[in-house]
CSV table of C-alpha atoms in Angstrom, one decimal:
chain,number,residue,atom,x,y,z
A,1,UNK,CA,-38.8,0.8,8.4
A,2,UNK,CA,-38.9,-2.7,7.0
A,3,UNK,CA,-36.3,-5.3,7.4
A,4,UNK,CA,-35.2,-5.0,3.8
A,5,UNK,CA,-34.7,-1.2,4.0
A,6,UNK,CA,-32.7,-1.7,7.2
A,7,UNK,CA,-30.5,-4.3,5.5
A,8,UNK,CA,-29.9,-2.0,2.5
A,9,UNK,CA,-28.8,0.7,5.0
A,10,UNK,CA,-26.4,-1.6,6.7
A,11,UNK,CA,-24.9,-2.7,3.4
A,12,UNK,CA,-24.3,0.9,2.3
A,13,UNK,CA,-22.8,1.7,5.6
A,14,UNK,CA,-20.4,-1.3,5.4
A,15,UNK,CA,-19.5,-0.4,1.8
A,16,UNK,CA,-18.8,3.2,2.9
A,17,UNK,CA,-16.6,2.1,5.8
A,18,UNK,CA,-14.6,-0.3,3.6
A,19,UNK,CA,-14.2,2.4,0.9
A,20,UNK,CA,-12.9,4.9,3.5
A,21,UNK,CA,-10.6,2.2,4.9
A,22,UNK,CA,-9.1,1.4,1.5
A,23,UNK,CA,-8.7,5.1,0.8
A,24,UNK,CA,-6.8,5.6,4.1
A,25,UNK,CA,-4.6,2.6,3.4
A,26,UNK,CA,-3.8,3.8,-0.1
A,27,UNK,CA,-2.7,7.2,1.3
A,28,UNK,CA,-0.5,5.5,3.9
A,29,UNK,CA,1.0,3.2,1.3
A,30,UNK,CA,1.7,6.3,-0.9
A,31,UNK,CA,3.3,8.1,1.9
A,32,UNK,CA,5.6,5.2,2.7
A,33,UNK,CA,6.5,4.8,-0.9
A,34,UNK,CA,7.4,8.4,-1.4
A,35,UNK,CA,9.3,8.5,1.9
A,36,UNK,CA,11.3,5.5,0.9
A,37,UNK,CA,11.9,6.6,-2.7
A,38,UNK,CA,13.0,10.2,-2.0
A,39,UNK,CA,14.8,9.8,1.3
A,40,UNK,CA,16.3,6.4,0.8
A,41,UNK,CA,15.3,5.0,4.1
A,42,UNK,CA,12.2,3.5,5.7
A,43,UNK,CA,10.3,5.1,8.6
A,44,UNK,CA,10.3,3.1,11.9
A,45,UNK,CA,12.7,0.6,13.3
A,46,UNK,CA,10.8,-2.5,12.1
A,47,UNK,CA,10.6,-1.4,8.4
A,48,UNK,CA,14.3,-0.3,8.5
A,49,UNK,CA,15.3,-3.8,9.6
A,50,UNK,CA,13.2,-5.6,7.0
A,51,UNK,CA,13.7,-3.5,3.9
A,52,UNK,CA,17.3,-3.6,2.5
A,53,UNK,CA,16.8,-1.4,-0.6
A,54,UNK,CA,14.2,1.3,0.4
A,55,UNK,CA,14.3,3.1,-3.0
A,56,UNK,CA,13.4,-0.1,-4.9
A,57,UNK,CA,10.7,-0.8,-2.3
A,58,UNK,CA,9.3,2.8,-2.7
A,59,UNK,CA,9.3,2.6,-6.4
A,60,UNK,CA,7.4,-0.7,-6.3
A,61,UNK,CA,4.9,0.6,-3.8
A,62,UNK,CA,4.1,3.6,-6.0
A,63,UNK,CA,3.9,1.4,-9.1
A,64,UNK,CA,1.3,-0.7,-7.2
A,65,UNK,CA,-0.8,2.3,-6.5
A,66,UNK,CA,-0.6,3.5,-10.1
A,67,UNK,CA,-1.5,0.1,-11.4
A,68,UNK,CA,-4.6,0.2,-9.2
A,69,UNK,CA,-5.7,3.5,-10.7
A,70,UNK,CA,-5.1,2.5,-14.4
A,71,UNK,CA,-6.3,-1.1,-13.9
A,72,UNK,CA,-3.1,-2.6,-15.2
A,73,UNK,CA,-2.2,-6.1,-13.9
A,74,UNK,CA,1.3,-5.9,-15.5
A,75,UNK,CA,2.2,-2.8,-13.6
A,76,UNK,CA,0.9,-4.5,-10.4
A,77,UNK,CA,3.2,-7.5,-11.0
A,78,UNK,CA,6.2,-5.2,-11.6
A,79,UNK,CA,5.4,-3.3,-8.5
A,80,UNK,CA,5.1,-6.4,-6.4
A,81,UNK,CA,8.4,-7.6,-7.8
A,82,UNK,CA,10.1,-4.4,-6.9
A,83,UNK,CA,8.7,-4.5,-3.4
A,84,UNK,CA,9.9,-8.1,-3.0
A,85,UNK,CA,13.3,-7.1,-4.5
A,86,UNK,CA,13.6,-4.3,-2.1
A,87,UNK,CA,13.3,-6.8,0.7
A,88,UNK,CA,15.8,-9.3,-0.7
A,89,UNK,CA,18.6,-7.4,-2.5
A,90,UNK,CA,21.6,-6.7,-0.3
A,91,UNK,CA,22.6,-3.0,-0.1
A,92,UNK,CA,25.7,-1.9,-2.1
A,93,UNK,CA,28.2,-0.3,0.2
């Protein structure tokens, strides 16, 4: 096996690992978004302390995933805004 063939094998392995990592992170992000949107609370103590409006945060997280699939930068901007808004807006009680 030549050095060039070995480098190509290493590159394809790295690309495969990065693809798998991004896929797993997208699934985790979707699970967090659905959990926050449907249940109205964040999982874990740390996220519950940081996110004030979980439903807004969840909607933004899901919009960010949808924007990635349809290649829409405007949906991505709206999703980022909703996630940020979910952190900032005080809950109404």
